[in-house]
GROMACS .gro file of C-alpha atoms in nm:
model
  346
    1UNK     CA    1  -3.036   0.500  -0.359
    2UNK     CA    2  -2.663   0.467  -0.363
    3UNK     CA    3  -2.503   0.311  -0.660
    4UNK     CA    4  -2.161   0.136  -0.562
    5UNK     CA    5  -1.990  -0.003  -0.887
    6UNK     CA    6  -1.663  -0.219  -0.800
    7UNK     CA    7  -1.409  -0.207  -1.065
    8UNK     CA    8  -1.152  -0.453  -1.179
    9UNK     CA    9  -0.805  -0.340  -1.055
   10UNK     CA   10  -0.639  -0.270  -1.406
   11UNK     CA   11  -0.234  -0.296  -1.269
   12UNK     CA   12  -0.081  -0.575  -1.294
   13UNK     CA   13  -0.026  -0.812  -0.968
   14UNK     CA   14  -0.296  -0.625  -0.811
   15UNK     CA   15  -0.518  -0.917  -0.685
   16UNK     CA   16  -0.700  -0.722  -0.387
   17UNK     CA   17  -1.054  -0.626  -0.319
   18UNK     CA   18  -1.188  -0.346  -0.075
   19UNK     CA   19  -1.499  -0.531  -0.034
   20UNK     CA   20  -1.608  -0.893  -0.016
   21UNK     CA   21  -1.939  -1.084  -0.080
   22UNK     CA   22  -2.048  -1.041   0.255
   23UNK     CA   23  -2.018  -0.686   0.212
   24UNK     CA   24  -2.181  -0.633  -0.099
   25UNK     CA   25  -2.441  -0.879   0.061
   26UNK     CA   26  -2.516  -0.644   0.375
   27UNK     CA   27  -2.529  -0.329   0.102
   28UNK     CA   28  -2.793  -0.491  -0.063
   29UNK     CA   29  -2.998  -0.568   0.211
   30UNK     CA   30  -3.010  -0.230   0.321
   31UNK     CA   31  -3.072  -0.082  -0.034
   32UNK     CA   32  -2.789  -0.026  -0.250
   33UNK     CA   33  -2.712  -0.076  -0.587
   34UNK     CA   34  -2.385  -0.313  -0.611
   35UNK     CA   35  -2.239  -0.368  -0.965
   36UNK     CA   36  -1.942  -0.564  -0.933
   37UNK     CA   37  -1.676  -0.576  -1.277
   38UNK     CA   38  -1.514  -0.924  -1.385
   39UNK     CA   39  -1.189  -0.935  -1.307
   40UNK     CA   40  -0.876  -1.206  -1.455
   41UNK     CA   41  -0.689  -1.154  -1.128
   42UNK     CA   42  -0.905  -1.062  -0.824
   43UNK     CA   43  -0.816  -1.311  -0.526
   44UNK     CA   44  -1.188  -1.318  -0.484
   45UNK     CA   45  -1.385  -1.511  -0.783
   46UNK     CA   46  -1.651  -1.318  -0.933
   47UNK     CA   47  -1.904  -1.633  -0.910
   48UNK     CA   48  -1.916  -1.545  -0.559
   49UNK     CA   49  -2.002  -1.188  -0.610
   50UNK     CA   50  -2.259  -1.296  -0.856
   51UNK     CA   51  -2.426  -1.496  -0.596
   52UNK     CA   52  -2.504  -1.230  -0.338
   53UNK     CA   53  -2.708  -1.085  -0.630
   54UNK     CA   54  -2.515  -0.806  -0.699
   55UNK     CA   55  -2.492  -0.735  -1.099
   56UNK     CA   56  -2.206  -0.815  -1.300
   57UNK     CA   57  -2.014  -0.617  -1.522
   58UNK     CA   58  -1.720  -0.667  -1.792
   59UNK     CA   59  -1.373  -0.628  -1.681
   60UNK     CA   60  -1.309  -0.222  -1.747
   61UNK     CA   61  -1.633  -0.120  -1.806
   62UNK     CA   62  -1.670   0.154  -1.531
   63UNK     CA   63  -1.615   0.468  -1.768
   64UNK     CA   64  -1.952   0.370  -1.914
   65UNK     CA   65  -2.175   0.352  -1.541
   66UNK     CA   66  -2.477   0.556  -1.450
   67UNK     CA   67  -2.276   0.907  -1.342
   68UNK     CA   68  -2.428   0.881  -1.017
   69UNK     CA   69  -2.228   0.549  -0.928
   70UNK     CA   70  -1.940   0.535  -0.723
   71UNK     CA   71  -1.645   0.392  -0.877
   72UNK     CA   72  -1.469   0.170  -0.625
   73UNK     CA   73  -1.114   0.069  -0.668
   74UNK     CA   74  -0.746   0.076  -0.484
   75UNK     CA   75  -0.518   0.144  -0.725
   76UNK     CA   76  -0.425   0.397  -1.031
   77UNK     CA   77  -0.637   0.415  -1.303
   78UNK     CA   78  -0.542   0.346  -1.643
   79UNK     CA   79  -0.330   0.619  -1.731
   80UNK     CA   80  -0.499   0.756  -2.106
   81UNK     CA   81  -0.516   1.129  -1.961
   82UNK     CA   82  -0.956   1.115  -1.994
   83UNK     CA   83  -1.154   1.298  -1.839
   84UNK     CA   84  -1.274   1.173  -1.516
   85UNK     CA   85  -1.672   1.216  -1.476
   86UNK     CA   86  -1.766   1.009  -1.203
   87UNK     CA   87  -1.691   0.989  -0.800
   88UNK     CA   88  -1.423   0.733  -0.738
   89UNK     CA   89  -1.324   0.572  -0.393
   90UNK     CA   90  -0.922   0.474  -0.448
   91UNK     CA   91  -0.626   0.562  -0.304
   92UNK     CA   92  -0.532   0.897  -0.551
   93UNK     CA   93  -0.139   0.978  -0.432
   94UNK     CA   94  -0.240   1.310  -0.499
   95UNK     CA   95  -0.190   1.527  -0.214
   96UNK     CA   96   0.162   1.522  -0.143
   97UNK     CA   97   0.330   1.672  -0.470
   98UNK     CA   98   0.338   1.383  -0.659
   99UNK     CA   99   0.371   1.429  -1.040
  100UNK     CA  100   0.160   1.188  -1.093
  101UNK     CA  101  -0.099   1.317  -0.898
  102UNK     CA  102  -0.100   1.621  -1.012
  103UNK     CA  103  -0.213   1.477  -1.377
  104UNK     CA  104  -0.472   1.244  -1.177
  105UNK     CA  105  -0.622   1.582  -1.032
  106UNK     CA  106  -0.648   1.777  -1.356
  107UNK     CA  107  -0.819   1.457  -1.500
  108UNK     CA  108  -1.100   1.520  -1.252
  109UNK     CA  109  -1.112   1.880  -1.303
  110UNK     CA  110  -1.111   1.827  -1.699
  111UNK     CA  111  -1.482   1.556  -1.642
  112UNK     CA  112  -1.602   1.718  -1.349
  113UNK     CA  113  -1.579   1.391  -1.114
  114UNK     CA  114  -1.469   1.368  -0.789
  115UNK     CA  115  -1.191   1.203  -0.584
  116UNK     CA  116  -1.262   1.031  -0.210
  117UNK     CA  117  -0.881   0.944  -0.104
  118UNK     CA  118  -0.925   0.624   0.102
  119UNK     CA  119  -0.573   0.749   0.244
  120UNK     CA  120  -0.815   1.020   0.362
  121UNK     CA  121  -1.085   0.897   0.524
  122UNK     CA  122  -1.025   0.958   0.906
  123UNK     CA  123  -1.274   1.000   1.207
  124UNK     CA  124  -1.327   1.276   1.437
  125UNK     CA  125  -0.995   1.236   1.563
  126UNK     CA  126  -0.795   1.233   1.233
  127UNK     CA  127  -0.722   0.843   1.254
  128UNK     CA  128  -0.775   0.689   0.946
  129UNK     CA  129  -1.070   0.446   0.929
  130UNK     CA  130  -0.950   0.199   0.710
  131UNK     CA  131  -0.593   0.083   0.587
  132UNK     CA  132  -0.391  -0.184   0.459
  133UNK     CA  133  -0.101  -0.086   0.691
  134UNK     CA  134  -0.109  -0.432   0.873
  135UNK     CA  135  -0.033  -0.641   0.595
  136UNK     CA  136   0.198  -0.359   0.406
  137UNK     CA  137   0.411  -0.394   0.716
  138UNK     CA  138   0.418  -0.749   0.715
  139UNK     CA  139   0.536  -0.783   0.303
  140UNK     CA  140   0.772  -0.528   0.321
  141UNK     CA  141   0.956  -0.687   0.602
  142UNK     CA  142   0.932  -1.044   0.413
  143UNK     CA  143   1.003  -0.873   0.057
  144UNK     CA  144   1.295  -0.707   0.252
  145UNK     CA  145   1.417  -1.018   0.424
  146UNK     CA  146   1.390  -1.183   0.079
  147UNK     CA  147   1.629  -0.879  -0.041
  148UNK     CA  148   1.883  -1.016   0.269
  149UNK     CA  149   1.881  -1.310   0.139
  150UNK     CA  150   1.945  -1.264  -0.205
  151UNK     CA  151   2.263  -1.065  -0.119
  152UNK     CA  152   2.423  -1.321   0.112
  153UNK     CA  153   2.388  -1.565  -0.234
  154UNK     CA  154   2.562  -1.256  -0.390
  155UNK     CA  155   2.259  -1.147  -0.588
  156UNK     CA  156   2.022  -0.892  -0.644
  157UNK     CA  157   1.630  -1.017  -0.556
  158UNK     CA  158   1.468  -1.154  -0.869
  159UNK     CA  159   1.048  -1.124  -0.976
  160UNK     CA  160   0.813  -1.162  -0.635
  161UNK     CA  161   0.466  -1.296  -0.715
  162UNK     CA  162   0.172  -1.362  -0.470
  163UNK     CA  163   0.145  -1.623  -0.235
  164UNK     CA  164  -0.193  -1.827  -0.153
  165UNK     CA  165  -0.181  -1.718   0.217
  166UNK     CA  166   0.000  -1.619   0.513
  167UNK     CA  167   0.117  -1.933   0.609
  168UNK     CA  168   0.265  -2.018   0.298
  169UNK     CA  169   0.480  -1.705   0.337
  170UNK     CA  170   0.598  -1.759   0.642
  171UNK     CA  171   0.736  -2.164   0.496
  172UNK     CA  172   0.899  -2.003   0.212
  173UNK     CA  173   1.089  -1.798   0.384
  174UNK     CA  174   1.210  -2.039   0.667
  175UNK     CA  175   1.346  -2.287   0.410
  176UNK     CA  176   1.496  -2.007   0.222
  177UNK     CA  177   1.677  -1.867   0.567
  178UNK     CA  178   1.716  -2.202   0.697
  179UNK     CA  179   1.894  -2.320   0.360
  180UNK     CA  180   2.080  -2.008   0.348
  181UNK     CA  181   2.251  -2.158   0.714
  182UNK     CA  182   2.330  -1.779   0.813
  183UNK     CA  183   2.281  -1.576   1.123
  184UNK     CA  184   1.936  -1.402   1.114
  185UNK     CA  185   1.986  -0.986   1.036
  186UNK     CA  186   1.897  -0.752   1.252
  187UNK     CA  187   1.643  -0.436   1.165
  188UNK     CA  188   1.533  -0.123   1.281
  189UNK     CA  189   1.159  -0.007   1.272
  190UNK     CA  190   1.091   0.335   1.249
  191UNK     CA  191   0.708   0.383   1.313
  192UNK     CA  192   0.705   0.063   1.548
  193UNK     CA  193   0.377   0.229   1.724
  194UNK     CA  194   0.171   0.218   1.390
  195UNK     CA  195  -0.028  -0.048   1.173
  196UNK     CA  196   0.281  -0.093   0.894
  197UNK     CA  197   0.548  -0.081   1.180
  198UNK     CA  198   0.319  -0.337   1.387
  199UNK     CA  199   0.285  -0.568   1.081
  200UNK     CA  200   0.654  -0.541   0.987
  201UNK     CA  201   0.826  -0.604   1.371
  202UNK     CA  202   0.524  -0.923   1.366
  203UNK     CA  203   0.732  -1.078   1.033
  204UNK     CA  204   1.062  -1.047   1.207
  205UNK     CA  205   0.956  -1.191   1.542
  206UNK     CA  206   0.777  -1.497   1.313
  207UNK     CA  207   1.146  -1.499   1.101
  208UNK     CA  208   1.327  -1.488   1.455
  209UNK     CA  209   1.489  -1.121   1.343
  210UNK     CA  210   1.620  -0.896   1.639
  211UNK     CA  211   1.446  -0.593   1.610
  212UNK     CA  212   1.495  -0.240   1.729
  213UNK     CA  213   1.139  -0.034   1.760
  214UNK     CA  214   1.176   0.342   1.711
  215UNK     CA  215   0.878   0.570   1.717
  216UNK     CA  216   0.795   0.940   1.723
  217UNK     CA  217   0.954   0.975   2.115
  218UNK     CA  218   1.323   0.783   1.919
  219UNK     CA  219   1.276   1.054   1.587
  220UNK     CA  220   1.202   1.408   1.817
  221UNK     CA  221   1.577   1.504   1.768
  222UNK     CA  222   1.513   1.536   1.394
  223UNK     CA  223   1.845   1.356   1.335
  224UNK     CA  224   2.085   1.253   1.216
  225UNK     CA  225   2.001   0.903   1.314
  226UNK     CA  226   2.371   0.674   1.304
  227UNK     CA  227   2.195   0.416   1.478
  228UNK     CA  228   2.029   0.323   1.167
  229UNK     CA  229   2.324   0.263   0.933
  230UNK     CA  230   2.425  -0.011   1.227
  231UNK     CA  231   2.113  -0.259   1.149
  232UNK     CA  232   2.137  -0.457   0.826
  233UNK     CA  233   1.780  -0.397   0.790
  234UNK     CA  234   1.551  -0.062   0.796
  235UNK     CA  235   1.227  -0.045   0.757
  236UNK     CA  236   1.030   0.322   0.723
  237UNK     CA  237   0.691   0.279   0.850
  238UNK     CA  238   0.552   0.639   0.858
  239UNK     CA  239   0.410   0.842   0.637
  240UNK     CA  240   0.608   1.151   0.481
  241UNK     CA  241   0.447   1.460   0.553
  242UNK     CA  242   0.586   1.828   0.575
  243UNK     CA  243   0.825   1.830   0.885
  244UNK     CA  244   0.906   1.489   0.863
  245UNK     CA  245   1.274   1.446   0.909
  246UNK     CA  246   1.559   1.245   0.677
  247UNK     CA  247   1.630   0.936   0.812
  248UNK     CA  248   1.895   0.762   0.542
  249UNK     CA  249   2.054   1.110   0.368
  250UNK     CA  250   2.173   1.011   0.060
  251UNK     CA  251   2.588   1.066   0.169
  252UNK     CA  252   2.467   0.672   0.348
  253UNK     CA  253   2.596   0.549   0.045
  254UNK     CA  254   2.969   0.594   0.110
  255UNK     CA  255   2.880   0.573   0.489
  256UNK     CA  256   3.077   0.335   0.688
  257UNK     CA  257   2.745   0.121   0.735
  258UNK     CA  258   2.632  -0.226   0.831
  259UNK     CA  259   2.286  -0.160   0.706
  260UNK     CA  260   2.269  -0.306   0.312
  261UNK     CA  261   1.826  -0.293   0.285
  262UNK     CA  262   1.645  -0.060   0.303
  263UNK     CA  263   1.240  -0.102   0.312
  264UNK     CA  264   1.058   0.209   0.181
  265UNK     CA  265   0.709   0.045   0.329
  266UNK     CA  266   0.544   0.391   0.303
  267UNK     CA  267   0.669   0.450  -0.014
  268UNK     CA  268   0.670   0.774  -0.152
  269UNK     CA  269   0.992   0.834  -0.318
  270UNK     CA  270   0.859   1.142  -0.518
  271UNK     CA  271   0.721   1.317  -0.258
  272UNK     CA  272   0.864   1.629  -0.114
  273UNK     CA  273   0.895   1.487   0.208
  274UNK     CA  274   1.016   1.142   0.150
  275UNK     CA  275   1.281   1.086   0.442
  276UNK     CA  276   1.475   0.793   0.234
  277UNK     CA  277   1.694   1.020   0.031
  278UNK     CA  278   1.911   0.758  -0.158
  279UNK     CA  279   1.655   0.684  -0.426
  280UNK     CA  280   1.409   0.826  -0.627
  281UNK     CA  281   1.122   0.562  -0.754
  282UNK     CA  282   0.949   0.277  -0.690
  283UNK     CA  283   1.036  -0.073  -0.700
  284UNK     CA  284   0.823  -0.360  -0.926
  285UNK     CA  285   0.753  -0.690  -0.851
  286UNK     CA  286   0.939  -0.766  -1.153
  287UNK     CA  287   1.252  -0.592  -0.993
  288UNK     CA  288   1.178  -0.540  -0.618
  289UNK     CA  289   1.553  -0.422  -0.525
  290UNK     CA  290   1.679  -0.105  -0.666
  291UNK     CA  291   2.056  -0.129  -0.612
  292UNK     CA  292   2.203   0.187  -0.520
  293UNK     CA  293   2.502   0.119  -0.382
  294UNK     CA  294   2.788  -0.147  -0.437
  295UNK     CA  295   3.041  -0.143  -0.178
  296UNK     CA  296   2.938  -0.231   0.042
  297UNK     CA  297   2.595  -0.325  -0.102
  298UNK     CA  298   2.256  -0.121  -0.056
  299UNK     CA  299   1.939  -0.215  -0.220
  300UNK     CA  300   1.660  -0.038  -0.108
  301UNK     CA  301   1.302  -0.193  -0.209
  302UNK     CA  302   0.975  -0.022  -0.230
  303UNK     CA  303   0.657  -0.142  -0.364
  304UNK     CA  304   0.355   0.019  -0.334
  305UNK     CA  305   0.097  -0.206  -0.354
  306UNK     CA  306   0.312  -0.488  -0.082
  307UNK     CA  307   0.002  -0.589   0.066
  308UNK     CA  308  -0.125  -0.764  -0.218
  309UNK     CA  309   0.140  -1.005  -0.179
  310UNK     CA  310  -0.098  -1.193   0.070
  311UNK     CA  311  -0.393  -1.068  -0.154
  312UNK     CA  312  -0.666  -1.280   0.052
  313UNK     CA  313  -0.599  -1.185   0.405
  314UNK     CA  314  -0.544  -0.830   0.316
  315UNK     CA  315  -0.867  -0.765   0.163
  316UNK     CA  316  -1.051  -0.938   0.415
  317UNK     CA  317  -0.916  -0.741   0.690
  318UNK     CA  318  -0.954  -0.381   0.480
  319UNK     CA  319  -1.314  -0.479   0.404
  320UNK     CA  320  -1.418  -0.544   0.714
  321UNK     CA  321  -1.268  -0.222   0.851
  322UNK     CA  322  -1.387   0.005   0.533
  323UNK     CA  323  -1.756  -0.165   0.515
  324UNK     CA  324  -1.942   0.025   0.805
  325UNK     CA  325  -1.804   0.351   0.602
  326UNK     CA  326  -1.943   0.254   0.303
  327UNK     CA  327  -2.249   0.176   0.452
  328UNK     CA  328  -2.306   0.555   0.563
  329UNK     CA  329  -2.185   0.759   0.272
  330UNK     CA  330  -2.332   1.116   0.371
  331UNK     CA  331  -2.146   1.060   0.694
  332UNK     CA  332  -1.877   1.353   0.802
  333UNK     CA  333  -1.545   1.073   0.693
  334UNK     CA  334  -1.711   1.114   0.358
  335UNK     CA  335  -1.746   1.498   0.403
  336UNK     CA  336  -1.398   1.531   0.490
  337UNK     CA  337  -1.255   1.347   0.198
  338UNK     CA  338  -1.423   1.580  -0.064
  339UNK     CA  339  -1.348   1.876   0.142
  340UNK     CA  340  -0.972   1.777   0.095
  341UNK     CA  341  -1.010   1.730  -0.291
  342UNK     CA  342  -1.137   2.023  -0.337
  343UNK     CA  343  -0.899   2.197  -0.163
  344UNK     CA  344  -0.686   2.039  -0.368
  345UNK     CA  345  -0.828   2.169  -0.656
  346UNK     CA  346  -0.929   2.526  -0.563
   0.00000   0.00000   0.00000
C-alpha cells in the first residue's frame, strides 16, 4: 500500500499545493495512505483535507514519517544539510549544475533517500506530464509588466504578494496601466509554442500588449538576436539546456536598446546554460527587479516560484494534470525519474 505524505511548503510565499482534496479523496478510495501536514500558508485549508479522511500531520513533521512514505512537496527543502532518508516528489534543480543542487544530491546520498524530479516526469515521448508552465507564463508577464510600470513612475518594482485569483490580477493591473495614461509596451516571447510562452503572450493579449512570438524555427540561427533589444519587454520561456543559445549577452547593457525588462520565466540564472547573460541570481518577491543597468534602464526579474502568485488556479490545474501519475506509481514516468537520479548520482 502506497504511503503519500504531503508536506507543508516551508519557503516563504509559497502558497501552492500539487494535490487537492479531490485528489487525496480518489487516492483513498483506491487504497492509499494520504497524510496531509498543516500548513500557515497553503491556498488550500487543511479542514478540507481533513475531511476527505486523509490524516493530519503538524506543519514540518515529514523527517519523522514511516520511511516507506513519499514525501510530496514543490519547493526546496529546508536547507540544514541532513541527511535525506526518504523518497521525495519536488522539483530538485539538481540536474543542470546548479550549486545548490549539487548539495541537495549529496544530502540524498548521505540518508540513502531518493529524488523523483517532477521537472522529470515525462511520457513515452519525453513531454513532461505535469507542469506549472501555464500559470509561470502568465505571472512573469504580469510581474514583468508590473516592472514596466514601475520604471515609467521612475522606480524600481517594490514587494509582490499573492493575489486571491486571476481576475483580481488582471483589475490590478488595468488600473495601474490605465492610471499610468501611457502607451502599452511591446514584448517579445521566446518559446511562444510552449506552456510558459502560451501563458505569458495570454497576459499581454488580456493587458492589450503587442507581442512578437518567437519559437525554436525564429532561434535556429543561434544568434545574435538584435531584434530583441528593440521590444521593451522580453520574456524567456524555454528551458536552458546544453546547446541552448544566448539570447541577451551581457555587452546588452551598453547596447543601444529599447528593451529595459527582462523576464527570466525559466529561471535558471546559475545554470551553465542560462541564455540571459546579464545577471546571475534570482529575484524575491521582496525585490522582484534586479537592476542591472541604468542608462538607459534594465531590470531583469526572475522568480522562481511565479506561479504561486495566483496560488489557487495554479494548483488546481497542476493537480489535475499530476493526479493520474500519482495514482500509478510503479508506472515507467516513475521509472524514468529514478533512473535520472541515479544517474545523477553514479
Amino acid at each position: 500500500m502506497t504511503h503519500l505524505w504531503v508536506r507543508a511548503e516551508s519557503r516563504d510565499h509559497e502558497a501552492r499545493v500539487g494535490i487537492m482534496p479531490e485528489g487525496v479523496t480518489s487516492l483513498i478510495r483506491q487504497g492509499f495512505t494520504v497524510t496531509v501536514e498543516d500548513s500557515h500558508q497553503r491556498i488550500v485549508p487543511i479542514a478540507d483535507y481533513a475531511a476527505t479522511g486523509a490524516a493530519i500531520a503538524p506543519e514540518g513533521s515529514w523527517p519523522y514519517a514511516p520511511l516507506d512514505a513519499l514525501i510530496f512537496g514543490l519547493k526546496e527543502l529546508p536547507a540544514d544539510g541532513t541527511p535525506l532518508r526518504h523518497t521525495h516528489i519536488m522539483f530538485g534543480h539538481a540536474y543542470k549544475g546548479q550549486p545548490d543542487g549539487r548539495i541537495l544530491l549529496d544530502r540524498f546520498k548521505a540518508g540513502g533517500g531518493q529524488l523523483l524530479d517532477l521537472e522529470y516526469l515525462l511520457d513515452d515521448a519525453g513531454r513532461r506530464v505535469a507542469a506549472f508552465g501555464y500559470w509561470a507564463g502568465y505571472a512573469g508577464a504580469a510581474v514583468s509588466l508590473m516592472c514596466w510600470m514601475a520604471q515609467q513612475r521612475g522606480k524600481v518594482m517594490g514587494p509582490i504578494r499573492a493575489v486571491p485569483s486571476q481576475a483580481h490580477l488582471l483589475a490590478n493591473l488595468q488600473g495601474d496601466l490605465v492610471q499610468l495614461g501611457t502607451q502599452r509596451p511591446t514584448a517579445l516571447i521566446i518559446g511562444a509554442l510552449g506552456r510558459v510562452g502560451t501563458g505569458a503572450a495570454d497576459l499581454c493579449r488580456d493587458m492589450g500588449v503587442a507581442t512578437t512570438l518567437w519559437d525554436m524555427a525564429e532561434t535556429a540561427s543561434g544568434g545574435p538576436f538584435p531584434a530583441i533589444l528593440q521590444h521593451e519587454l522580453f520574456f524567456n520561456c524555454i528551458l536552458a539546456r546544453p546547446g541552448t543559445p544566448v539570447f541577451v549577452p551581457a555587452s546588452a547593457k551598453v547596447a543601444d536598446r529599447r528593451l529595459s525588462v527582462i523576464g527570466d520565466i525559466a529561471c535558471d540564472p546559475d545554470s551553465d546554460f542560462s541564455p540571459i547573460k546579464v545577471y546571475d541570481r534570482v529575484t524575491t518577491w521582496d525585490a522582484p527587479a534586479l537592476r542591472v543597468a541604468d542608462s538607459p534602464v534594465l531590470d531583469v526579474t526572475a522568480i522562481d516560484n511565479l506561479p504561486s502568485l495566483m496560488p489557487l488556479e495554479s494548483s488546481q490545474d497542476f493537480a489535475d494534470q499530476l493526479l493520474p501519475h500519482l495514482a500509478t506509481p510503479d508506472s515507467d514516468v516513475w521509472g524514468r525519474a529514478a533512473d535520472m537520479f541515479r544517474r545523477a548520482t553514479a
